[in-house]
Amino acid sequence: MDGEQFRAASRQMTDYIADYLTNIRERRVLPEVEPGYLRPLLPAQAPDTPDEWSDVMADIERVIMPGVTHWHSPHFHAYFPTGNSYPAILADMLSDAIGCIGFTWISSPACTELEVVMLDWLGQLLDLPSQFLAASGGKGGGVIQGTASEATLVAMLSAKTKMLKQVKKDKPYMADNAAAALVGYGSDQAHSSVERAGMMAGVKMRQVASDDNFAMRGPQLREAILKDKALGLIPFFVVGTMGATPACSFDNLREIGEVAQEFGLWCHVDAAYAGSAMVCEEFRYLMDGVELADSFNFNPHKWLLVNFDCSAMWIKDASEVVEAFNVDPLYLKHEQQGQVPDYRHWQIPLGRRFRSLKLWFVMRLYGKHGLQAHIRKQVDLAHQFETRVKKDPRFEIIAPVTLGLVCFRLKKRSNEVNETLLKNLNAGGVIHLVPAKIKDTYFLRFAVCSRLTEPQDVDEAWQEVLKQTDLLLQEI
Ligand SMILES: *Cc1c(COP(=O)(O)O)cnc(C)c1O
């Protein structure tokens, strides 16, 4: 394909994309294919001679779309949202065209420098404490990671290195066994990636029991730390979650931050989903105490209209991350080293894409007010669904609706009955939801996901819940 052919093909593709997103409401949200559906649709080998572009285009509907779960359908209410917007798609096109690998400043200065500035813009939009921002002139700064899971792992590994250095200095007699004695903490509502980061980092992780509002509190964390210290273990790290995945609950960051400071733990905040809501002043009470944290992460690729992957992470003292991961082979050295961040030291891979373009385009083309309007609209839609649920005495809401997630179940019915309701809803193909379970209570999660969701879609979703509920209750 040459440049002229690309012009023509990309116009076709642009039309296809615009049609797809404009008419996505009409597609069945969950595919009906069986595992293995795709192989028979393709030749057994790659072609010897080039195919025609038109054949490739035609195969999108024949091969791919039947097996796509339409995450941006307004009938998609599973998990948490994933971002999608035209500005972000345009930015990814340009990023792919430039196609640089921005691991050091000199490997593509714009890639590093735009990222530094965009993480400041974004941090200001969220009203993060200035210590996190590079513009403050301190030790803080932001970086784009691929995912929240990577951000947690990077924070944990940095905390591990920092604590091991400390032990070596303070208690040299313990240094040999210190790594095996490290222990970190998260709430029982923390994301599975927290436990997984512990496995990867080779450290023990403890789940601290959350309270009746599913929040981790200071006293429980303190108690867990004291118990471990009594056993001769070395507490080093805690993750506070803002907007935990099961029910979008919020840990008490101030209490956790104070305990972390008392015992010298690194405090990382995982706000993967809820962080986007901080663009609105009225939700910032949820991050009270964030100034006590050492690192903060959220996914613009979840709720801030940026396509995957773009996970924003800020570190109060970036040198602690850089020192933990610094290796400096000759082929990566350059003369400007030290004057600008070399982001390769801030992350696990070496290579990195030009992802800050997505943030730039989205922040410019929506503006602060546009982003706020998006969040507020989606929170209102969640409350619309909540109101419907509350009006029907057969249902109960099992957690406060703070942002865009409604957790509900059939009241006084067994987990099995609720499981069947969920199964029937997904089999119906009109809407897609996933469940969660807290302390043995199974419930359904209705998340407002697509930016295309309108009040009418929420009403239709509720009608579908009513229909499947009536059918199910007639049966039993
Ligand atoms: C979605 C989510 C994650 C995982 O996000 P990735 O970017 O896919 O790693 C982690 N924590 C919370 C609270 C989440 O909601």
Short mmCIF file of C-alpha atoms and ligand atoms in Angstrom, two decimals:
data_model
loop_
_atom_site.label_atom_id
_atom_site.label_comp_id
_atom_site.label_asym_id
_atom_site.label_seq_id
_atom_site.Cartn_x
_atom_site.Cartn_y
_atom_site.Cartn_z
CA MET A 1 0.00 0.00 0.00
CA ASP A 2 1.48 3.34 -0.97
CA GLY A 3 0.56 6.84 0.20
CA GLU A 4 -2.17 7.37 -2.40
CA GLN A 5 -3.75 4.00 -1.69
CA PHE A 6 -3.56 4.79 2.01
CA ARG A 7 -5.46 8.05 1.48
CA ALA A 8 -8.30 6.18 -0.18
CA ALA A 9 -8.29 3.27 2.24
CA SER A 10 -8.19 5.48 5.30
CA ARG A 11 -11.18 7.49 4.05
CA GLN A 12 -13.08 4.23 3.77
CA MET A 13 -11.94 3.24 7.22
CA THR A 14 -12.91 6.61 8.67
CA ASP A 15 -16.39 6.23 7.21
CA TYR A 16 -16.59 2.72 8.58
CA ILE A 17 -15.59 3.90 12.06
CA ALA A 18 -18.02 6.81 12.07
CA ASP A 19 -20.83 4.52 10.87
CA TYR A 20 -19.91 1.88 13.43
CA LEU A 21 -20.01 4.29 16.36
CA THR A 22 -23.04 6.21 15.11
CA ASN A 23 -25.11 3.06 14.67
CA ILE A 24 -23.62 0.96 17.45
CA ARG A 25 -26.87 1.07 19.42
CA GLU A 26 -28.42 -1.24 16.82
CA ARG A 27 -25.90 -4.03 17.28
CA ARG A 28 -26.42 -6.82 19.80
CA VAL A 29 -24.15 -5.82 22.68
CA LEU A 30 -22.88 -9.34 23.45
CA PRO A 31 -21.91 -11.63 20.56
CA GLU A 32 -23.57 -15.01 20.16
CA VAL A 33 -20.56 -16.91 18.84
CA GLU A 34 -19.12 -20.08 20.37
CA PRO A 35 -15.45 -20.54 21.28
CA GLY A 36 -13.48 -21.38 18.15
CA TYR A 37 -15.93 -19.58 15.87
CA LEU A 38 -13.24 -17.65 14.04
CA ARG A 39 -10.73 -20.19 12.70
CA PRO A 40 -13.11 -21.75 10.14
CA LEU A 41 -13.77 -18.29 8.72
CA LEU A 42 -10.12 -17.82 7.74
CA PRO A 43 -7.75 -19.66 5.39
CA ALA A 44 -5.36 -22.02 7.17
CA GLN A 45 -2.32 -19.97 6.14
CA ALA A 46 -1.35 -16.37 5.53
CA PRO A 47 -1.68 -15.53 1.80
CA ASP A 48 1.33 -16.02 -0.51
CA THR A 49 0.38 -13.06 -2.65
CA PRO A 50 -1.18 -9.82 -1.43
CA ASP A 51 -4.93 -9.62 -0.87
CA GLU A 52 -6.95 -6.64 -2.07
CA TRP A 53 -7.77 -3.92 0.46
CA SER A 54 -11.45 -4.25 -0.45
CA ASP A 55 -11.35 -7.91 0.62
CA VAL A 56 -9.80 -6.97 3.94
CA MET A 57 -12.49 -4.31 4.50
CA ALA A 58 -15.23 -6.80 3.67
CA ASP A 59 -13.88 -9.30 6.17
CA ILE A 60 -14.35 -6.90 9.07
CA GLU A 61 -18.10 -7.53 9.08
CA ARG A 62 -17.76 -11.20 8.12
CA VAL A 63 -15.01 -12.28 10.54
CA ILE A 64 -14.53 -9.71 13.27
CA MET A 65 -17.81 -8.01 14.13
CA PRO A 66 -19.72 -11.24 14.90
CA GLY A 67 -17.23 -11.82 17.70
CA VAL A 68 -17.02 -8.29 19.10
CA THR A 69 -18.45 -7.30 22.47
CA HIS A 70 -19.51 -3.73 21.83
CA TRP A 71 -18.02 -1.86 24.77
CA HIS A 72 -19.22 1.47 23.43
CA SER A 73 -22.79 0.39 22.94
CA PRO A 74 -25.14 2.35 25.20
CA HIS A 75 -26.45 -1.09 26.23
CA PHE A 76 -23.08 -2.08 27.68
CA HIS A 77 -23.16 -1.83 31.49
CA ALA A 78 -20.49 -4.33 32.50
CA TYR A 79 -17.22 -3.84 34.42
CA PHE A 80 -16.30 -0.14 34.33
CA PRO A 81 -16.28 2.05 31.21
CA THR A 82 -13.40 2.18 28.79
CA GLY A 83 -12.81 5.49 27.09
CA ASN A 84 -13.50 6.22 23.45
CA SER A 85 -13.75 9.49 21.58
CA TYR A 86 -13.01 10.82 18.14
CA PRO A 87 -10.24 13.15 19.35
CA ALA A 88 -8.47 10.21 21.01
CA ILE A 89 -8.83 8.08 17.87
CA LEU A 90 -7.32 10.88 15.79
CA ALA A 91 -4.42 11.19 18.21
CA ASP A 92 -3.73 7.46 18.04
CA MET A 93 -3.63 7.70 14.24
CA LEU A 94 -0.96 10.34 14.49
CA SER A 95 0.90 8.44 17.20
CA ASP A 96 0.96 5.38 14.92
CA ALA A 97 2.21 7.46 12.02
CA ILE A 98 5.03 9.06 14.00
CA GLY A 99 5.63 5.61 15.42
CA CYS A 100 8.46 6.65 17.71
CA ILE A 101 9.65 4.72 20.72
CA GLY A 102 10.07 7.44 23.31
CA PHE A 103 12.20 5.75 25.94
CA THR A 104 14.66 8.62 26.35
CA TRP A 105 14.35 12.32 25.70
CA ILE A 106 16.55 12.19 22.60
CA SER A 107 14.66 9.21 21.16
CA SER A 108 11.88 11.74 20.45
CA PRO A 109 11.91 14.93 22.52
CA ALA A 110 8.27 15.86 21.78
CA CYS A 111 7.12 12.47 23.10
CA THR A 112 8.69 13.10 26.50
CA GLU A 113 8.03 16.81 26.73
CA LEU A 114 4.35 16.68 25.78
CA GLU A 115 3.87 13.94 28.36
CA VAL A 116 5.43 16.05 31.12
CA VAL A 117 3.17 19.00 30.30
CA MET A 118 0.02 16.91 29.78
CA LEU A 119 0.43 15.18 33.14
CA ASP A 120 0.64 18.66 34.68
CA TRP A 121 -2.49 19.82 32.82
CA LEU A 122 -4.32 16.69 33.87
CA GLY A 123 -3.11 16.88 37.47
CA GLN A 124 -4.34 20.48 37.62
CA LEU A 125 -7.73 19.46 36.19
CA LEU A 126 -8.04 16.96 39.05
CA ASP A 127 -6.73 19.52 41.54
CA LEU A 128 -4.01 17.14 42.69
CA PRO A 129 -1.67 18.55 45.34
CA SER A 130 1.07 20.55 43.61
CA GLN A 131 3.83 18.28 44.99
CA PHE A 132 2.76 15.71 42.39
CA LEU A 133 3.26 18.08 39.47
CA ALA A 134 6.49 18.70 37.58
CA ALA A 135 5.53 22.37 37.14
CA SER A 136 5.85 22.87 40.90
CA GLY A 137 9.63 22.58 40.48
CA GLY A 138 9.92 19.97 43.22
CA LYS A 139 10.66 16.29 42.95
CA GLY A 140 7.20 15.31 41.72
CA GLY A 141 6.04 14.38 38.28
CA GLY A 142 3.67 12.34 36.18
CA VAL A 143 4.05 9.53 33.68
CA ILE A 144 1.73 7.55 31.43
CA GLN A 145 1.72 3.85 32.24
CA GLY A 146 -0.10 1.26 30.16
CA THR A 147 -2.48 0.20 32.91
CA ALA A 148 -3.34 0.71 36.56
CA SER A 149 -1.91 -2.75 37.23
CA GLU A 150 1.50 -1.59 36.01
CA ALA A 151 1.26 1.60 38.08
CA THR A 152 0.62 -0.42 41.23
CA LEU A 153 3.53 -2.73 40.43
CA VAL A 154 5.88 0.20 39.73
CA ALA A 155 4.88 1.86 43.02
CA MET A 156 5.29 -1.40 44.91
CA LEU A 157 8.71 -2.16 43.45
CA SER A 158 9.89 1.38 44.19
CA ALA A 159 8.62 1.08 47.76
CA LYS A 160 10.39 -2.26 48.08
CA THR A 161 13.72 -0.83 46.97
CA LYS A 162 13.29 2.18 49.23
CA MET A 163 12.52 0.06 52.29
CA LEU A 164 15.36 -2.38 51.64
CA LYS A 165 17.79 0.55 51.43
CA GLN A 166 16.43 1.89 54.69
CA VAL A 167 16.82 -1.46 56.44
CA LYS A 168 20.36 -1.83 55.16
CA LYS A 169 21.19 1.54 56.68
CA ASP A 170 19.31 1.22 59.99
CA LYS A 171 19.58 -2.49 60.73
CA PRO A 172 22.42 -3.93 58.65
CA TYR A 173 22.20 -7.20 60.59
CA MET A 174 18.72 -7.72 59.09
CA ALA A 175 19.57 -6.81 55.52
CA ASP A 176 20.03 -10.36 54.23
CA ASN A 177 16.58 -11.49 55.25
CA ALA A 178 14.72 -8.24 54.82
CA ALA A 179 13.21 -8.92 51.38
CA ALA A 180 11.45 -12.04 52.68
CA ALA A 181 10.03 -10.07 55.61
CA LEU A 182 8.37 -7.31 53.57
CA VAL A 183 4.61 -7.06 53.82
CA GLY A 184 2.14 -4.78 52.02
CA TYR A 185 -1.54 -3.97 52.55
CA GLY A 186 -4.71 -3.32 50.61
CA SER A 187 -8.37 -3.53 51.50
CA ASP A 188 -10.46 -6.64 50.87
CA GLN A 189 -12.09 -4.52 48.14
CA ALA A 190 -8.82 -3.71 46.36
CA HIS A 191 -8.45 -4.77 42.74
CA SER A 192 -7.03 -8.21 41.99
CA SER A 193 -4.05 -6.46 40.37
CA VAL A 194 -2.89 -5.45 43.87
CA GLU A 195 -2.60 -9.05 45.01
CA ARG A 196 -0.98 -9.88 41.70
CA ALA A 197 1.58 -7.09 42.04
CA GLY A 198 2.52 -8.65 45.39
CA MET A 199 3.12 -12.00 43.66
CA MET A 200 5.24 -10.36 40.98
CA ALA A 201 7.22 -8.30 43.48
CA GLY A 202 7.76 -11.38 45.65
CA VAL A 203 6.29 -9.84 48.79
CA LYS A 204 3.52 -10.81 51.18
CA MET A 205 0.26 -8.89 50.80
CA ARG A 206 -2.41 -8.66 53.48
CA GLN A 207 -6.08 -7.90 52.95
CA VAL A 208 -7.39 -5.48 55.54
CA ALA A 209 -11.09 -5.99 56.31
CA SER A 210 -13.22 -3.08 55.09
CA ASP A 211 -15.99 -1.53 57.22
CA ASP A 212 -19.77 -1.52 56.66
CA ASN A 213 -19.33 1.00 53.84
CA PHE A 214 -16.71 -1.27 52.24
CA ALA A 215 -13.99 1.25 53.14
CA MET A 216 -10.56 0.49 54.57
CA ARG A 217 -10.04 2.55 57.72
CA GLY A 218 -6.97 3.66 59.63
CA PRO A 219 -7.46 1.68 62.87
CA GLN A 220 -7.82 -1.66 61.03
CA LEU A 221 -4.72 -0.93 58.96
CA ARG A 222 -2.80 0.07 62.09
CA GLU A 223 -3.80 -3.12 63.85
CA ALA A 224 -2.64 -5.25 60.91
CA ILE A 225 0.70 -3.43 60.80
CA LEU A 226 1.29 -3.83 64.54
CA LYS A 227 0.50 -7.52 64.34
CA ASP A 228 3.00 -7.99 61.53
CA LYS A 229 5.67 -5.99 63.26
CA ALA A 230 5.24 -8.18 66.33
CA LEU A 231 5.97 -11.15 64.07
CA GLY A 232 9.22 -9.51 62.95
CA LEU A 233 7.87 -8.59 59.52
CA ILE A 234 8.58 -5.29 57.75
CA PRO A 235 5.49 -3.36 56.62
CA PHE A 236 6.45 -1.26 53.58
CA PHE A 237 3.51 -0.46 51.31
CA VAL A 238 -0.22 0.21 51.30
CA VAL A 239 -2.71 0.72 48.46
CA GLY A 240 -5.72 2.92 49.14
CA THR A 241 -8.50 2.45 46.62
CA MET A 242 -10.79 5.18 45.34
CA GLY A 243 -13.73 3.55 43.63
CA ALA A 244 -13.11 -0.15 44.26
CA THR A 245 -14.27 -2.45 41.51
CA PRO A 246 -17.00 -4.50 43.24
CA ALA A 247 -19.16 -1.62 44.51
CA CYS A 248 -17.20 1.59 43.82
CA SER A 249 -16.40 2.07 47.50
CA PHE A 250 -13.80 4.52 48.79
CA ASP A 251 -11.08 3.88 51.34
CA ASN A 252 -10.45 6.59 53.91
CA LEU A 253 -7.32 8.05 52.35
CA ARG A 254 -6.63 10.49 55.17
CA GLU A 255 -6.65 7.82 57.86
CA ILE A 256 -4.62 5.44 55.70
CA GLY A 257 -2.13 8.14 54.76
CA GLU A 258 -1.62 9.07 58.42
CA VAL A 259 -0.97 5.46 59.40
CA ALA A 260 1.38 5.07 56.43
CA GLN A 261 3.37 8.10 57.56
CA GLU A 262 3.45 6.92 61.16
CA PHE A 263 5.05 3.62 60.13
CA GLY A 264 7.05 4.81 57.12
CA LEU A 265 5.01 2.94 54.50
CA TRP A 266 4.72 4.01 50.86
CA CYS A 267 1.08 4.93 50.22
CA HIS A 268 -0.18 4.38 46.68
CA VAL A 269 -3.67 5.47 45.62
CA ASP A 270 -5.46 3.37 43.01
CA ALA A 271 -8.24 5.54 41.56
CA ALA A 272 -8.39 3.68 38.23
CA TYR A 273 -12.07 4.42 37.58
CA ALA A 274 -13.06 7.12 40.06
CA GLY A 275 -10.08 9.40 39.43
CA SER A 276 -11.74 10.87 36.33
CA ALA A 277 -14.57 12.25 38.46
CA MET A 278 -12.07 14.53 40.22
CA VAL A 279 -12.38 16.93 37.27
CA CYS A 280 -15.61 17.96 39.05
CA GLU A 281 -15.21 19.93 42.32
CA GLU A 282 -18.24 18.27 43.90
CA PHE A 283 -16.54 14.84 43.95
CA ARG A 284 -13.18 15.93 45.32
CA TYR A 285 -14.20 15.20 48.92
CA LEU A 286 -13.65 11.57 47.89
CA MET A 287 -9.91 12.13 47.66
CA ASP A 288 -9.56 13.97 50.96
CA GLY A 289 -6.11 13.12 52.32
CA VAL A 290 -4.53 12.44 48.90
CA GLU A 291 -1.70 14.84 49.80
CA LEU A 292 -0.45 12.18 52.22
CA ALA A 293 0.05 9.65 49.42
CA ASP A 294 3.38 8.95 47.71
CA SER A 295 1.86 8.03 44.37
CA PHE A 296 -1.52 8.44 42.70
CA ASN A 297 -2.88 6.68 39.64
CA PHE A 298 -6.04 6.74 37.56
CA ASN A 299 -7.03 5.62 34.08
CA PRO A 300 -8.07 8.37 31.66
CA HIS A 301 -8.66 5.30 29.46
CA LYS A 302 -11.51 4.33 31.74
CA TRP A 303 -13.76 7.31 32.26
CA LEU A 304 -12.11 10.32 30.65
CA LEU A 305 -12.80 9.66 26.97
CA VAL A 306 -9.25 8.55 26.14
CA ASN A 307 -8.90 5.26 24.29
CA PHE A 308 -6.94 2.44 25.90
CA ASP A 309 -4.07 2.54 26.87
CA CYS A 310 -3.44 5.59 29.00
CA SER A 311 -3.00 5.24 32.74
CA ALA A 312 -1.82 8.43 34.44
CA MET A 313 0.49 8.09 37.42
CA TRP A 314 2.01 10.80 39.60
CA ILE A 315 4.83 10.31 42.06
CA LYS A 316 5.69 12.80 44.78
CA ASP A 317 9.39 12.01 44.64
CA ALA A 318 10.08 10.61 41.20
CA SER A 319 13.73 9.98 42.06
CA GLU A 320 12.56 7.06 44.20
CA VAL A 321 11.14 5.35 41.14
CA VAL A 322 14.03 6.29 38.88
CA GLU A 323 16.60 5.03 41.36
CA ALA A 324 14.75 1.76 41.79
CA PHE A 325 14.81 0.98 38.07
CA ASN A 326 17.89 2.71 36.73
CA VAL A 327 20.25 0.83 34.45
CA ASP A 328 22.26 2.84 32.01
CA PRO A 329 23.77 0.98 29.05
CA LEU A 330 25.91 3.01 26.69
CA TYR A 331 23.51 2.78 23.73
CA LEU A 332 20.79 4.55 25.73
CA LYS A 333 22.97 7.36 27.11
CA HIS A 334 22.61 10.88 25.73
CA GLU A 335 24.03 14.31 26.42
CA GLN A 336 20.89 15.86 27.87
CA GLN A 337 20.56 13.19 30.54
CA GLY A 338 19.45 14.59 33.89
CA GLN A 339 17.86 17.77 32.47
CA VAL A 340 14.64 16.04 31.41
CA PRO A 341 12.95 12.81 32.44
CA ASP A 342 14.01 9.65 30.65
CA TYR A 343 10.74 7.83 31.03
CA ARG A 344 12.33 4.42 30.54
CA HIS A 345 13.32 4.62 34.23
CA TRP A 346 9.72 5.22 35.29
CA GLN A 347 8.18 2.05 33.88
CA ILE A 348 8.65 -1.68 33.33
CA PRO A 349 9.11 -1.90 29.53
CA LEU A 350 11.75 0.01 27.64
CA GLY A 351 9.58 0.97 24.66
CA ARG A 352 6.72 3.42 24.93
CA ARG A 353 4.24 4.90 22.48
CA PHE A 354 3.39 8.57 22.02
CA ARG A 355 0.33 8.39 24.22
CA SER A 356 0.25 11.96 25.51
CA LEU A 357 -1.16 13.02 22.13
CA LYS A 358 -4.44 11.42 23.19
CA LEU A 359 -4.55 13.48 26.36
CA TRP A 360 -3.69 16.64 24.47
CA PHE A 361 -6.35 16.20 21.80
CA VAL A 362 -9.03 15.16 24.31
CA MET A 363 -8.32 17.96 26.80
CA ARG A 364 -8.26 20.54 24.01
CA LEU A 365 -11.30 19.36 22.10
CA TYR A 366 -13.51 18.80 25.16
CA GLY A 367 -12.07 21.44 27.48
CA LYS A 368 -12.49 21.23 31.22
CA HIS A 369 -16.20 22.00 30.91
CA GLY A 370 -16.77 19.27 28.34
CA LEU A 371 -15.06 16.68 30.52
CA GLN A 372 -17.04 17.79 33.56
CA ALA A 373 -20.28 17.61 31.58
CA HIS A 374 -19.44 14.04 30.51
CA ILE A 375 -18.86 12.89 34.11
CA ARG A 376 -21.91 14.69 35.48
CA LYS A 377 -24.18 13.30 32.78
CA GLN A 378 -23.06 9.75 33.48
CA VAL A 379 -23.47 10.14 37.24
CA ASP A 380 -26.99 11.50 36.63
CA LEU A 381 -27.79 8.48 34.47
CA ALA A 382 -26.67 6.16 37.28
CA HIS A 383 -28.99 8.00 39.67
CA GLN A 384 -31.79 7.66 37.15
CA PHE A 385 -31.35 3.88 37.23
CA GLU A 386 -31.00 3.93 41.02
CA THR A 387 -34.34 5.75 41.33
CA ARG A 388 -36.06 3.06 39.26
CA VAL A 389 -34.57 0.30 41.39
CA LYS A 390 -35.56 2.00 44.65
CA LYS A 391 -39.16 2.44 43.52
CA ASP A 392 -39.59 -1.31 43.04
CA PRO A 393 -39.91 -3.05 46.42
CA ARG A 394 -38.67 -6.33 44.97
CA PHE A 395 -35.16 -4.88 44.70
CA GLU A 396 -32.56 -3.43 46.99
CA ILE A 397 -29.52 -1.23 46.44
CA ILE A 398 -26.54 -2.72 48.19
CA ALA A 399 -24.05 0.18 48.14
CA PRO A 400 -24.33 3.97 47.93
CA VAL A 401 -24.44 5.25 44.34
CA THR A 402 -21.61 7.76 44.41
CA LEU A 403 -20.54 7.87 40.76
CA GLY A 404 -21.65 5.86 37.72
CA LEU A 405 -22.21 2.43 39.26
CA VAL A 406 -25.46 0.99 40.68
CA CYS A 407 -25.20 -2.24 42.70
CA PHE A 408 -28.54 -3.96 43.13
CA ARG A 409 -30.17 -7.31 43.71
CA LEU A 410 -33.54 -8.99 44.19
CA LYS A 411 -34.27 -8.47 47.88
CA LYS A 412 -34.79 -11.50 50.13
CA ARG A 413 -33.88 -13.78 47.27
CA SER A 414 -30.98 -16.19 47.28
CA ASN A 415 -27.71 -15.63 45.50
CA GLU A 416 -28.78 -18.39 43.07
CA VAL A 417 -31.94 -16.51 42.05
CA ASN A 418 -29.90 -13.36 41.46
CA GLU A 419 -27.35 -15.34 39.47
CA THR A 420 -30.13 -16.66 37.26
CA LEU A 421 -31.47 -13.16 36.73
CA LEU A 422 -28.04 -12.00 35.58
CA LYS A 423 -27.60 -15.02 33.33
CA ASN A 424 -31.00 -14.42 31.72
CA LEU A 425 -30.27 -10.73 31.21
CA ASN A 426 -27.02 -11.46 29.41
CA ALA A 427 -28.58 -14.28 27.39
CA GLY A 428 -31.31 -11.86 26.29
CA GLY A 429 -28.62 -9.85 24.52
CA VAL A 430 -30.37 -6.52 25.06
CA ILE A 431 -27.99 -5.33 27.79
CA HIS A 432 -24.75 -6.60 29.29
CA LEU A 433 -23.96 -6.57 33.01
CA VAL A 434 -21.52 -8.39 35.26
CA PRO A 435 -21.97 -9.42 38.91
CA ALA A 436 -19.87 -9.04 42.03
CA LYS A 437 -19.97 -10.54 45.49
CA ILE A 438 -19.12 -8.91 48.80
CA LYS A 439 -19.15 -10.87 52.05
CA ASP A 440 -21.20 -13.66 50.42
CA THR A 441 -23.83 -11.33 48.98
CA TYR A 442 -24.10 -11.68 45.22
CA PHE A 443 -25.34 -8.64 43.33
CA LEU A 444 -25.65 -7.15 39.85
CA ARG A 445 -23.58 -4.17 38.78
CA PHE A 446 -25.10 -1.62 36.43
CA ALA A 447 -22.31 0.67 35.23
CA VAL A 448 -22.96 3.62 32.95
CA CYS A 449 -20.24 3.04 30.37
CA SER A 450 -20.69 4.35 26.84
CA ARG A 451 -20.44 8.07 26.26
CA LEU A 452 -23.40 7.54 23.92
CA THR A 453 -25.72 6.44 26.75
CA GLU A 454 -28.87 8.56 26.99
CA PRO A 455 -31.75 8.60 29.50
CA GLN A 456 -33.80 6.54 27.07
CA ASP A 457 -31.15 3.80 27.06
CA VAL A 458 -31.24 3.66 30.85
CA ASP A 459 -35.03 3.36 30.77
CA GLU A 460 -34.81 0.58 28.21
CA ALA A 461 -32.25 -1.20 30.36
CA TRP A 462 -34.57 -0.98 33.34
CA GLN A 463 -37.47 -2.27 31.22
CA GLU A 464 -35.32 -5.25 30.30
CA VAL A 465 -34.50 -5.90 33.97
CA LEU A 466 -38.23 -5.77 34.76
CA LYS A 467 -39.09 -8.13 31.92
CA GLN A 468 -36.49 -10.72 32.90
CA THR A 469 -37.44 -10.36 36.57
CA ASP A 470 -41.13 -10.98 35.86
CA LEU A 471 -40.30 -14.04 33.76
CA LEU A 472 -37.99 -15.41 36.43
CA LEU A 473 -40.34 -14.83 39.35
CA GLN A 474 -43.22 -16.45 37.45
CA GLU A 475 -41.07 -19.52 37.00
CA ILE A 476 -40.19 -19.96 40.67
C1 LIG B 1 -9.97 -1.31 36.34
C2 LIG B 1 -9.25 -1.25 37.62
C3 LIG B 1 -7.92 -1.67 37.73
C4 LIG B 1 -7.19 -2.33 36.58
O1 LIG B 1 -7.00 -1.47 35.56
P1 LIG B 1 -5.95 -1.81 34.38
O2 LIG B 1 -5.64 -0.47 33.84
O3 LIG B 1 -6.69 -2.68 33.43
O4 LIG B 1 -4.80 -2.50 35.00
C5 LIG B 1 -7.28 -1.51 38.92
N1 LIG B 1 -7.91 -0.98 39.99
C6 LIG B 1 -9.18 -0.58 39.95
C7 LIG B 1 -9.83 0.00 41.17
C8 LIG B 1 -9.90 -0.71 38.76
O5 LIG B 1 -11.18 -0.30 38.71
#
